[in-house]
């Protein structure tokens, strides 16, 4: 959601922080700010992107060895200079940056207003730092103790960093529900919402757990929890390569990530799948795999693109494992008092591993005794740490807000899980199982072939860049792909797009079709091919403009469609891994031609850590 970065050490803090904020900008980007200690505790903040803050800072004396910065995705109060973080306390001796929501801030604010506090912003965060200072003055205690006492009284989610004018070598951070990582360098420390701003300086990190407070004071890191229990910092070594978080010659992260898919799918299978020896192993599942094998029902919870991956997985689990499967929006699941019986297994899918709704759904399912599996991309994030077992997607850092390579990696992992379970259950024949493994190994090369459509799609995008609506239709395994294609387009180009099962078109969306309406059919050769051909006829009869994703060698649909995009053939369950590629490229090129900010589309955030 919001991005946090803080630094103390021998470098110029402002340089580390601005660079870090740029790396974190994908998390939120409606306003930014920085606090430095140079003579006073100075806060500089601006509505807009990090580049705007940078221009504002030009020429100022920013000399400081300690500081913190924030890039915001508004929750309380519109994006503005005032609402941007950091926020000062009443005396301006303290400043805070915050990711998350303090739910009881209104009551705290009333309490403080009665005491004469004045607030400059509409944010819950400003209330929080006033509250911390108020406790510090009342209790006459050190700052870390005041932070701890304040945290024990707030309700909500937070990752915070606090700085003080009176303690020029002190940074205090804490988390509950929002991620926070502490980087441990040689005589220097970093704090950030994820490891991306840290990896170029150190690969030694400590992931804070919920309710933990990290205190860096005079070059020493100590950790305790909100209950005041001292804890030993658990330092982990991470292996994110710097090039993985840079654009590497591509114009946008999204394009880079689309083109990375042959490799990310390969990385996802590496060491896990070997068709020659018929071997398929997911180490993180081993201990709990029997729970899945004997599951009466699988419940999948996720949001956004991960929810679409869940819809494809529903087909995998029902077809291969014969286990009834339901796919739920995490946000709906948790407020529905869902029925979870013994024998139900929950699978949570999340790229970031931090999505608040998905986390809350897991907590609820856990409280009802369910066994939870996680399918996540970000190593060390909250969901993998909350689940009983799981498998990482190993797609590498995904920075573009619109998810692409994480989706195909999720499909790859979910397919592998289904095959392992099906084989143990005996619901798949050895021949089919082997055929699946062989074909999975072929997928990266086929994705590469689908990527060769890039130039054609660029031309196609020019043709459709000014339309106002799009319809995406598919059946079976390609139905979730239609939803994903529509989501990609609306996310980054702001064109209204809807995905539907092709057969449902006649129950409503057909009313929208006229000579201006582009309809994207995902019409690859599969068991519902003939039916989709009929659906294309129905659109043509109403003068709709048909763009069809077909299988190479198809001669029938190209005669009917205005544009065809031919992708390599594969077996039906694996087609989404290939058929989604042209749709990702189509939305990308349309958005670029419309001048939209592809990597940071308006109003969206990569990792949504608020409900
Ligand atoms: C946000 C992102 C989407 C993503 C969704 C779920 O809305 O913009 O791209 O699909 O969150 O995120 P997750 O990290 O849980 O997969």
XYZ file of C-alpha atoms and ligand atoms in Angstrom:
627
model
C 0.000 0.000 0.000
C 2.238 2.757 1.242
C 5.992 2.497 1.015
C 8.233 3.051 3.996
C 11.991 3.507 3.996
C 14.288 4.703 6.768
C 18.036 4.854 7.191
C 20.676 5.507 9.817
C 24.402 5.171 9.155
C 27.397 6.728 7.425
C 25.743 7.509 4.073
C 23.690 10.547 3.110
C 20.296 9.452 4.358
C 18.391 11.510 1.772
C 20.075 9.678 -1.108
C 19.343 6.222 0.278
C 15.763 7.233 1.063
C 14.898 8.864 -2.272
C 16.347 5.910 -4.165
C 14.444 3.566 -1.873
C 11.197 5.482 -2.337
C 11.556 5.133 -6.091
C 11.930 1.400 -5.692
C 8.880 1.329 -3.441
C 6.789 3.712 -5.488
C 4.801 0.800 -6.916
C 3.251 0.375 -3.462
C 1.578 3.772 -3.463
C 2.226 6.985 -5.291
C -0.188 9.797 -4.591
C 2.122 11.771 -2.308
C 5.578 11.443 -0.805
C 7.660 12.891 1.973
C 10.916 12.675 3.838
C 12.158 13.608 7.332
C 15.816 14.411 8.013
C 17.782 15.604 11.017
C 19.791 18.590 9.899
C 19.811 21.204 12.596
C 16.177 20.464 13.283
C 13.828 17.602 12.559
C 12.848 18.734 9.082
C 9.953 17.314 7.126
C 9.604 17.878 3.383
C 6.520 16.528 1.632
C 4.617 16.899 -1.587
C 1.522 15.661 -3.290
C 2.448 13.556 -6.332
C 5.239 11.242 -7.232
C 8.739 10.867 -5.835
C 10.100 12.851 -8.795
C 8.035 15.827 -7.631
C 9.495 15.596 -4.151
C 12.946 15.391 -5.702
C 12.466 18.634 -7.638
C 11.141 20.291 -4.487
C 14.260 19.214 -2.562
C 16.722 20.552 -5.165
C 19.123 23.080 -3.699
C 18.149 22.399 -0.077
C 20.702 21.365 2.516
C 19.842 17.723 3.081
C 22.973 16.698 4.930
C 21.891 14.051 7.441
C 22.947 10.548 8.470
C 19.454 9.609 9.593
C 16.042 9.954 8.016
C 12.882 8.330 6.791
C 10.599 8.607 3.784
C 7.150 7.563 2.709
C 5.174 7.120 -0.470
C 1.461 7.186 0.154
C -1.745 5.566 -1.087
C -4.467 7.657 0.531
C -6.852 6.144 3.051
C -7.755 8.984 5.460
C -7.828 12.313 3.681
C -7.271 13.055 0.000
C -3.774 13.141 -1.492
C -2.332 16.555 -0.542
C 0.853 18.123 0.838
C -0.720 18.256 4.319
C -1.909 14.663 4.358
C 1.393 13.314 3.041
C 3.724 11.649 5.562
C 5.893 12.169 7.653
C 3.700 13.806 10.276
C 4.957 15.825 13.234
C 3.985 15.543 16.846
C 2.630 18.640 18.637
C 6.110 19.948 19.594
C 7.640 18.915 16.248
C 10.232 16.935 18.199
C 8.890 13.669 16.819
C 7.885 12.541 13.353
C 6.211 9.386 12.063
C 5.581 7.536 8.827
C 2.815 4.970 8.778
C 1.363 2.299 6.547
C -2.045 0.935 7.548
C -5.081 2.268 9.373
C -5.584 3.202 13.015
C -9.224 2.251 13.449
C -9.812 3.984 16.799
C -8.150 7.210 15.734
C -11.354 9.250 16.013
C -11.678 8.480 19.745
C -7.977 9.213 20.318
C -8.313 12.453 18.380
C -11.226 13.588 20.574
C -9.173 12.833 23.664
C -6.266 14.894 22.313
C -8.467 17.758 21.062
C -9.839 18.086 24.569
C -6.261 18.517 25.740
C -5.756 21.339 23.258
C -3.936 19.501 20.460
C -4.220 20.954 16.991
C -3.964 18.918 13.834
C -2.673 19.996 10.472
C -3.936 17.033 8.448
C -6.968 14.769 8.261
C -4.941 11.655 8.844
C -5.102 8.964 11.496
C -1.294 8.980 11.426
C -0.927 12.503 12.769
C -3.226 11.580 15.654
C -1.011 8.605 16.354
C 2.221 10.616 16.732
C 0.497 13.220 18.920
C -0.741 10.350 21.039
C 2.774 8.890 21.363
C 4.176 12.246 22.463
C 1.332 12.769 24.890
C 2.140 9.445 26.564
C 5.864 10.241 26.597
C 5.227 13.519 28.407
C 2.699 12.049 30.803
C 4.734 8.958 31.698
C 8.116 10.737 31.482
C 9.433 7.622 29.799
C 11.879 6.986 26.929
C 10.480 7.216 23.406
C 10.506 3.473 22.748
C 8.422 2.907 25.860
C 5.956 5.616 24.802
C 5.664 3.966 21.381
C 5.053 0.618 23.041
C 2.372 2.001 25.359
C 0.695 3.794 22.451
C 0.703 0.635 20.360
C -0.951 -1.312 23.115
C -3.874 1.136 22.912
C -4.379 1.431 19.175
C -6.683 -0.790 17.182
C -5.873 -1.441 13.559
C -3.009 -2.260 11.268
C 0.285 -0.504 11.086
C 3.876 -0.442 10.048
C 5.473 2.673 11.487
C 8.815 4.361 11.854
C 9.344 7.124 14.420
C 12.221 9.626 14.612
C 13.094 12.092 17.314
C 14.943 15.404 17.359
C 16.201 14.662 20.863
C 17.699 11.258 19.933
C 19.665 11.823 16.718
C 20.753 8.174 16.391
C 17.410 6.549 17.095
C 14.890 4.925 14.767
C 11.929 3.011 16.155
C 9.820 0.755 13.936
C 6.872 -1.492 14.658
C 4.440 -3.638 12.745
C 1.047 -5.225 12.993
C -0.601 -6.415 9.818
C 1.606 -4.322 7.510
C 5.029 -5.583 6.491
C 8.308 -4.165 7.777
C 11.846 -5.350 7.142
C 15.002 -4.191 8.921
C 18.217 -4.350 6.881
C 21.395 -4.880 8.879
C 24.503 -3.441 7.226
C 27.998 -2.698 8.503
C 27.425 0.125 10.965
C 24.204 1.082 9.206
C 20.554 0.074 9.331
C 17.673 0.256 6.900
C 13.972 -0.117 7.471
C 11.491 -0.651 4.674
C 8.116 -2.102 3.738
C 9.869 -4.701 1.644
C 13.416 -5.651 0.864
C 13.678 -3.882 -2.520
C 15.235 -0.628 -1.213
C 17.640 -2.611 0.965
C 19.149 -5.279 -1.302
C 21.732 -3.067 -2.943
C 23.320 -2.351 0.449
C 22.918 -5.570 2.409
C 21.274 -8.967 2.114
C 21.012 -9.489 5.870
C 17.509 -8.707 7.031
C 15.162 -9.163 9.947
C 11.457 -9.501 9.123
C 9.467 -8.062 11.988
C 6.521 -10.135 13.163
C 3.208 -8.691 14.203
C 3.306 -6.772 17.473
C 7.092 -6.428 17.369
C 9.068 -3.228 17.851
C 12.569 -2.741 16.423
C 14.783 -0.117 18.030
C 17.977 1.000 16.351
C 19.890 3.183 18.783
C 23.536 4.200 18.446
C 24.335 1.415 15.998
C 22.594 -1.355 17.933
C 19.411 -3.213 17.011
C 17.097 -4.522 19.704
C 13.690 -6.070 19.296
C 10.865 -6.476 21.759
C 7.160 -7.016 21.499
C 4.253 -4.846 22.496
C 3.965 -6.883 25.714
C 7.530 -5.692 26.517
C 9.198 -9.078 26.084
C 12.768 -8.757 24.717
C 13.361 -10.872 21.575
C 16.502 -11.997 19.776
C 16.631 -10.578 16.232
C 16.473 -13.425 13.706
C 18.756 -12.310 10.868
C 18.035 -13.957 7.513
C 19.991 -13.779 4.283
C 17.901 -12.922 1.238
C 18.903 -13.550 -2.357
C 17.134 -10.913 -4.448
C 19.388 -9.790 -7.309
C 19.528 -6.059 -7.945
C 18.765 -6.570 -11.640
C 15.519 -8.316 -10.686
C 14.165 -5.029 -9.338
C 15.377 -2.831 -12.205
C 13.879 -2.359 -15.659
C 16.770 -3.942 -17.559
C 16.324 -1.951 -20.776
C 12.538 -2.286 -20.977
C 10.397 0.816 -21.055
C 8.207 -0.415 -18.216
C 8.380 -3.013 -15.480
C 5.159 -4.505 -16.799
C 6.651 -5.210 -20.225
C 9.787 -6.639 -18.638
C 7.674 -8.890 -16.449
C 5.519 -10.044 -19.366
C 8.680 -10.986 -21.252
C 10.189 -12.681 -18.217
C 7.467 -15.323 -18.175
C 9.281 -18.111 -20.021
C 11.946 -17.833 -17.329
C 9.671 -17.269 -14.354
C 7.561 -20.314 -15.241
C 10.785 -22.282 -15.610
C 12.039 -20.975 -12.250
C 8.780 -22.007 -10.670
C 9.259 -25.620 -11.845
C 13.018 -25.764 -11.257
C 14.040 -28.572 -8.942
C 10.403 -29.531 -8.526
C 9.345 -31.103 -11.796
C 11.212 -33.582 -13.955
C 9.195 -35.356 -16.617
C 11.976 -37.785 -17.568
C 11.893 -39.338 -14.102
C 8.182 -38.637 -13.602
C 9.135 -36.640 -10.527
C 7.104 -33.829 -9.034
C 7.954 -32.537 -5.571
C 6.844 -29.495 -3.616
C 8.862 -29.607 -0.406
C 6.698 -27.095 1.436
C 3.605 -29.280 1.086
C 5.008 -32.603 2.175
C 4.005 -32.487 5.820
C 0.370 -31.630 5.115
C -0.204 -33.201 1.721
C -2.440 -35.934 3.155
C -4.862 -33.263 4.321
C -5.280 -32.247 0.699
C -5.442 -35.815 -0.568
C -8.270 -36.558 1.872
C -9.957 -33.165 1.632
C -13.739 -33.235 1.216
C -13.664 -29.737 -0.190
C -11.106 -27.120 -1.163
C -11.814 -23.465 -0.495
C -9.644 -21.018 -2.375
C -9.423 -17.447 -1.069
C -7.730 -14.624 -2.963
C -8.229 -11.169 -4.490
C -7.737 -9.619 -7.907
C -5.556 -11.504 -10.349
C -4.804 -14.145 -7.719
C -8.546 -14.832 -7.548
C -8.486 -15.490 -11.288
C -5.652 -17.967 -10.781
C -7.905 -19.581 -8.175
C -10.687 -19.937 -10.740
C -8.356 -21.840 -13.057
C -7.252 -23.979 -10.103
C -10.879 -24.883 -9.446
C -10.855 -26.665 -12.803
C -7.540 -28.392 -11.929
C -8.737 -29.691 -8.578
C -12.109 -30.796 -9.836
C -10.819 -32.376 -13.046
C -7.694 -34.085 -11.755
C -8.422 -34.651 -8.062
C -12.212 -34.869 -8.115
C -12.361 -32.635 -5.040
C -15.214 -30.112 -4.950
C -13.615 -26.687 -5.010
C -14.971 -23.235 -4.304
C -13.216 -19.987 -5.095
C -14.027 -17.049 -2.881
C -13.179 -13.387 -2.878
C -11.292 -13.152 0.416
C -13.187 -9.983 1.352
C -16.583 -11.648 0.943
C -15.581 -14.916 2.545
C -14.630 -13.362 5.845
C -17.840 -11.418 6.349
C -20.185 -14.232 5.413
C -19.785 -16.406 8.504
C -18.634 -19.157 6.147
C -19.226 -22.808 6.924
C -15.922 -24.581 7.360
C -16.170 -28.263 8.182
C -13.616 -30.808 9.210
C -12.137 -32.101 6.005
C -12.145 -28.675 4.338
C -8.806 -27.339 3.240
C -8.183 -23.679 2.448
C -5.724 -22.470 -0.181
C -4.801 -18.788 -0.050
C -3.261 -17.316 -3.202
C -1.413 -13.999 -3.095
C 1.438 -12.468 -5.043
C 2.462 -10.083 -2.279
C 1.587 -12.332 0.635
C 0.361 -9.181 2.376
C -3.164 -8.523 1.065
C -5.213 -7.535 4.118
C -8.449 -9.204 2.989
C -6.681 -12.472 2.242
C -4.839 -12.357 5.562
C -8.091 -11.783 7.404
C -9.775 -14.663 5.549
C -6.913 -16.949 6.574
C -7.208 -15.862 10.199
C -10.911 -16.601 10.149
C -10.465 -20.019 8.533
C -7.702 -20.825 10.999
C -9.880 -19.877 13.943
C -12.411 -22.408 12.670
C -9.771 -25.115 12.650
C -9.039 -25.298 8.901
C -5.693 -26.364 7.482
C -4.374 -23.558 5.280
C -2.017 -23.767 2.313
C -0.401 -20.670 0.839
C 0.627 -19.968 -2.746
C 2.643 -16.746 -2.582
C 5.380 -14.974 -4.459
C 7.074 -12.723 -1.931
C 9.361 -14.831 0.219
C 9.082 -14.135 3.942
C 5.817 -12.178 3.579
C 2.966 -12.500 6.063
C 0.774 -15.142 4.391
C 3.496 -17.809 4.074
C 4.256 -17.230 7.716
C 0.632 -17.682 8.753
C -0.204 -20.781 6.745
C 0.436 -24.404 7.734
C 2.143 -25.281 4.456
C 2.572 -23.913 0.985
C 4.655 -23.347 -2.096
C 6.323 -20.217 -3.339
C 5.780 -19.229 -6.958
C 9.407 -18.063 -7.387
C 8.457 -15.568 -10.112
C 10.918 -13.016 -8.705
C 9.955 -9.474 -7.668
C 6.911 -8.182 -9.545
C 6.988 -4.388 -9.587
C 4.398 -3.421 -12.241
C 1.110 -2.913 -10.418
C -0.800 -5.046 -12.917
C 0.107 -8.643 -12.155
C 1.455 -10.709 -15.065
C 4.278 -13.131 -14.320
C 2.917 -13.803 -10.838
C -0.322 -15.033 -12.436
C 1.352 -17.569 -14.709
C 3.588 -18.735 -11.858
C 0.509 -19.169 -9.656
C -1.091 -21.319 -12.356
C 2.094 -23.373 -12.559
C 2.223 -24.035 -8.812
C -1.488 -24.753 -8.534
C -1.236 -27.184 -11.403
C 1.671 -28.944 -9.724
C -0.251 -29.181 -6.446
C -3.264 -30.675 -8.227
C -1.109 -33.242 -10.020
C 0.632 -34.335 -6.810
C -2.706 -34.748 -5.040
C -4.349 -36.478 -7.999
C -1.547 -39.001 -8.296
C -1.687 -39.825 -4.589
C -5.460 -40.115 -4.736
C -5.313 -42.224 -7.854
C -7.706 -39.923 -9.706
C -5.327 -39.411 -12.625
C -3.931 -42.151 -14.843
C -0.160 -42.568 -14.930
C -0.271 -41.819 -18.633
C -2.159 -38.553 -18.213
C 0.088 -37.574 -15.293
C 3.196 -38.125 -17.377
C 1.700 -36.317 -20.339
C 1.017 -33.317 -18.099
C 4.596 -33.220 -16.789
C 6.023 -33.431 -20.287
C 3.782 -30.636 -21.506
C 4.548 -28.434 -18.501
C 8.186 -28.600 -19.484
C 7.208 -27.403 -22.966
C 5.289 -24.403 -21.683
C 8.177 -21.892 -21.334
C 9.107 -22.319 -25.013
C 5.474 -21.984 -26.048
C 5.087 -18.824 -23.979
C 8.169 -17.516 -25.777
C 6.411 -18.186 -29.087
C 3.296 -16.379 -27.910
C 5.484 -13.389 -26.994
C 6.549 -13.160 -30.623
C 3.071 -11.713 -31.251
C 4.244 -8.505 -29.611
C 4.634 -6.451 -32.801
C 1.332 -7.618 -34.264
C -0.389 -6.742 -31.018
C 1.178 -3.284 -31.032
C -0.465 -2.618 -34.418
C -3.728 -4.029 -33.176
C -3.575 -1.791 -30.116
C -3.382 1.299 -32.333
C -6.634 0.209 -33.963
C -8.501 -0.047 -30.659
C -6.867 2.497 -28.394
C -9.767 4.951 -28.537
C -12.673 2.612 -27.901
C -14.629 2.970 -24.669
C -15.611 -0.628 -23.993
C -14.242 -4.105 -24.469
C -15.756 -7.525 -23.946
C -13.673 -10.642 -23.261
C -15.230 -14.057 -23.730
C -13.944 -17.566 -23.097
C -15.192 -20.952 -21.973
C -13.852 -23.618 -19.647
C -10.233 -23.045 -18.736
C -10.264 -19.918 -20.878
C -13.138 -18.315 -18.967
C -10.892 -17.091 -16.093
C -8.458 -15.930 -18.785
C -11.230 -13.743 -20.208
C -11.743 -12.232 -16.756
C -8.024 -11.651 -16.385
C -7.751 -10.066 -19.854
C -10.559 -7.638 -18.984
C -9.036 -6.826 -15.603
C -5.628 -6.083 -17.160
C -7.198 -3.705 -19.655
C -9.235 -1.743 -17.131
C -6.410 -1.561 -14.607
C -3.915 0.123 -16.859
C -5.781 1.723 -19.773
C -8.953 2.779 -17.907
C -11.102 1.379 -20.701
C -14.211 -0.302 -19.382
C -13.882 -4.025 -19.993
C -15.864 -7.035 -18.894
C -15.055 -10.701 -18.951
C -17.792 -13.292 -19.339
C -18.181 -16.992 -20.014
C -18.836 -16.947 -23.765
C -22.173 -18.732 -23.411
C -23.416 -16.198 -20.871
C -23.126 -13.451 -23.465
C -26.644 -14.116 -24.687
C -28.018 -13.477 -21.196
C -27.061 -9.834 -21.105
C -23.821 -8.560 -22.627
C -25.064 -9.257 -26.147
C -27.179 -6.133 -25.726
C -23.960 -4.097 -25.763
C -22.780 -5.364 -29.111
C -22.780 -3.034 -32.078
C -20.307 -2.111 -34.825
C -18.068 -0.306 -32.334
C -17.764 -3.042 -29.732
C -14.514 -5.037 -29.729
C -15.024 -8.573 -28.464
C -11.947 -10.599 -27.594
C -12.592 -14.318 -27.864
C -10.182 -16.750 -26.302
C -11.011 -19.425 -28.824
C -8.199 -21.959 -28.745
C -8.761 -25.540 -29.936
C -10.308 -27.341 -26.987
C -13.411 -29.246 -25.986
C -15.656 -26.192 -26.330
C -14.144 -24.918 -29.577
C -17.246 -25.491 -31.723
C -19.461 -23.760 -29.175
C -17.151 -20.755 -29.136
C -17.293 -20.631 -32.930
C -21.081 -20.306 -32.623
C -20.641 -17.508 -30.097
C -18.361 -15.701 -32.543
C -21.101 -15.988 -35.197
C -23.557 -14.433 -32.776
C -21.278 -11.438 -32.275
C -20.606 -11.126 -36.001
C -24.312 -11.177 -36.718
C -24.588 -8.051 -34.568
C -21.611 -6.395 -36.289
C -19.303 -6.664 -33.273
C -15.552 -6.436 -33.975
C -14.015 -9.819 -33.235
C -10.446 -10.252 -32.053
C -9.711 -13.936 -31.553
C -6.910 -15.706 -29.739
C -6.728 -19.013 -31.602
C -4.476 -22.040 -31.827
C -1.772 -21.959 -34.491
C -3.019 -23.713 -37.620
C -6.679 -22.843 -37.063
C -8.235 -22.049 -40.439
C -11.855 -21.621 -39.433
C -11.861 -18.684 -37.012
C -9.412 -16.475 -38.998
C -12.067 -16.402 -41.716
C -14.590 -15.019 -39.279
C -12.588 -12.718 -37.025
C -11.382 -9.229 -37.921
C -8.079 -9.970 -36.156
C -6.574 -13.251 -35.030
C -3.689 -13.902 -32.700
C -2.407 -17.454 -33.021
C -0.722 -19.120 -30.054
C 0.984 -22.519 -29.893
C -1.170 -25.553 -29.098
C -1.098 -27.246 -25.707
C -3.318 -29.484 -23.631
C -6.463 -27.815 -22.431
C -5.638 -27.318 -18.714
C -2.359 -25.593 -19.577
C -3.777 -23.248 -22.204
C -4.352 -20.336 -19.757
C -0.564 -20.108 -19.341
C -0.307 -19.317 -23.043
C -3.610 -17.690 -23.975
C -3.206 -14.981 -21.338
C 0.023 -13.702 -22.935
C -1.537 -11.860 -25.916
C -4.108 -10.332 -23.568
C -1.385 -8.973 -21.284
C 0.388 -7.491 -24.305
C -2.815 -6.027 -25.726
C -3.643 -4.155 -22.537
C -0.028 -3.009 -22.203
C 0.170 -1.526 -25.708
C -3.266 0.084 -25.541
C -2.345 1.726 -22.225
C 0.991 2.988 -23.581
C -0.701 4.441 -26.668
C -3.230 6.189 -24.461
C -0.379 7.766 -22.516
C -1.306 6.040 -19.261
C 1.209 5.320 -16.535
C 1.417 1.579 -17.036
C 3.465 0.669 -13.986
C 1.588 2.942 -11.620
C -2.011 3.141 -12.789
C -4.213 5.695 -11.059
C -5.885 4.747 -7.772
C -4.330 1.276 -7.620
C -1.618 -0.163 -5.421
C 0.452 -3.268 -5.758
C -0.073 -4.557 -2.314
C -3.332 -3.674 -0.623
C -2.659 -3.870 3.080
C -5.904 -2.218 4.157
C -9.356 -3.790 4.132
C -4.028 -5.476 -5.848
C -3.141 -5.522 -7.069
C -3.563 -6.677 -7.977
C -3.547 -7.980 -7.205
C -4.423 -7.902 -5.948
C -4.203 -9.109 -5.036
O -5.309 -5.098 -6.203
O -3.206 -4.299 -7.762
O -2.665 -6.774 -9.066
O -4.005 -9.013 -8.019
O -4.065 -6.742 -5.178
O -2.898 -9.055 -4.556
P -2.062 -10.287 -4.053
O -0.724 -9.707 -3.689
O -2.785 -10.824 -2.847
O -1.989 -11.285 -5.137
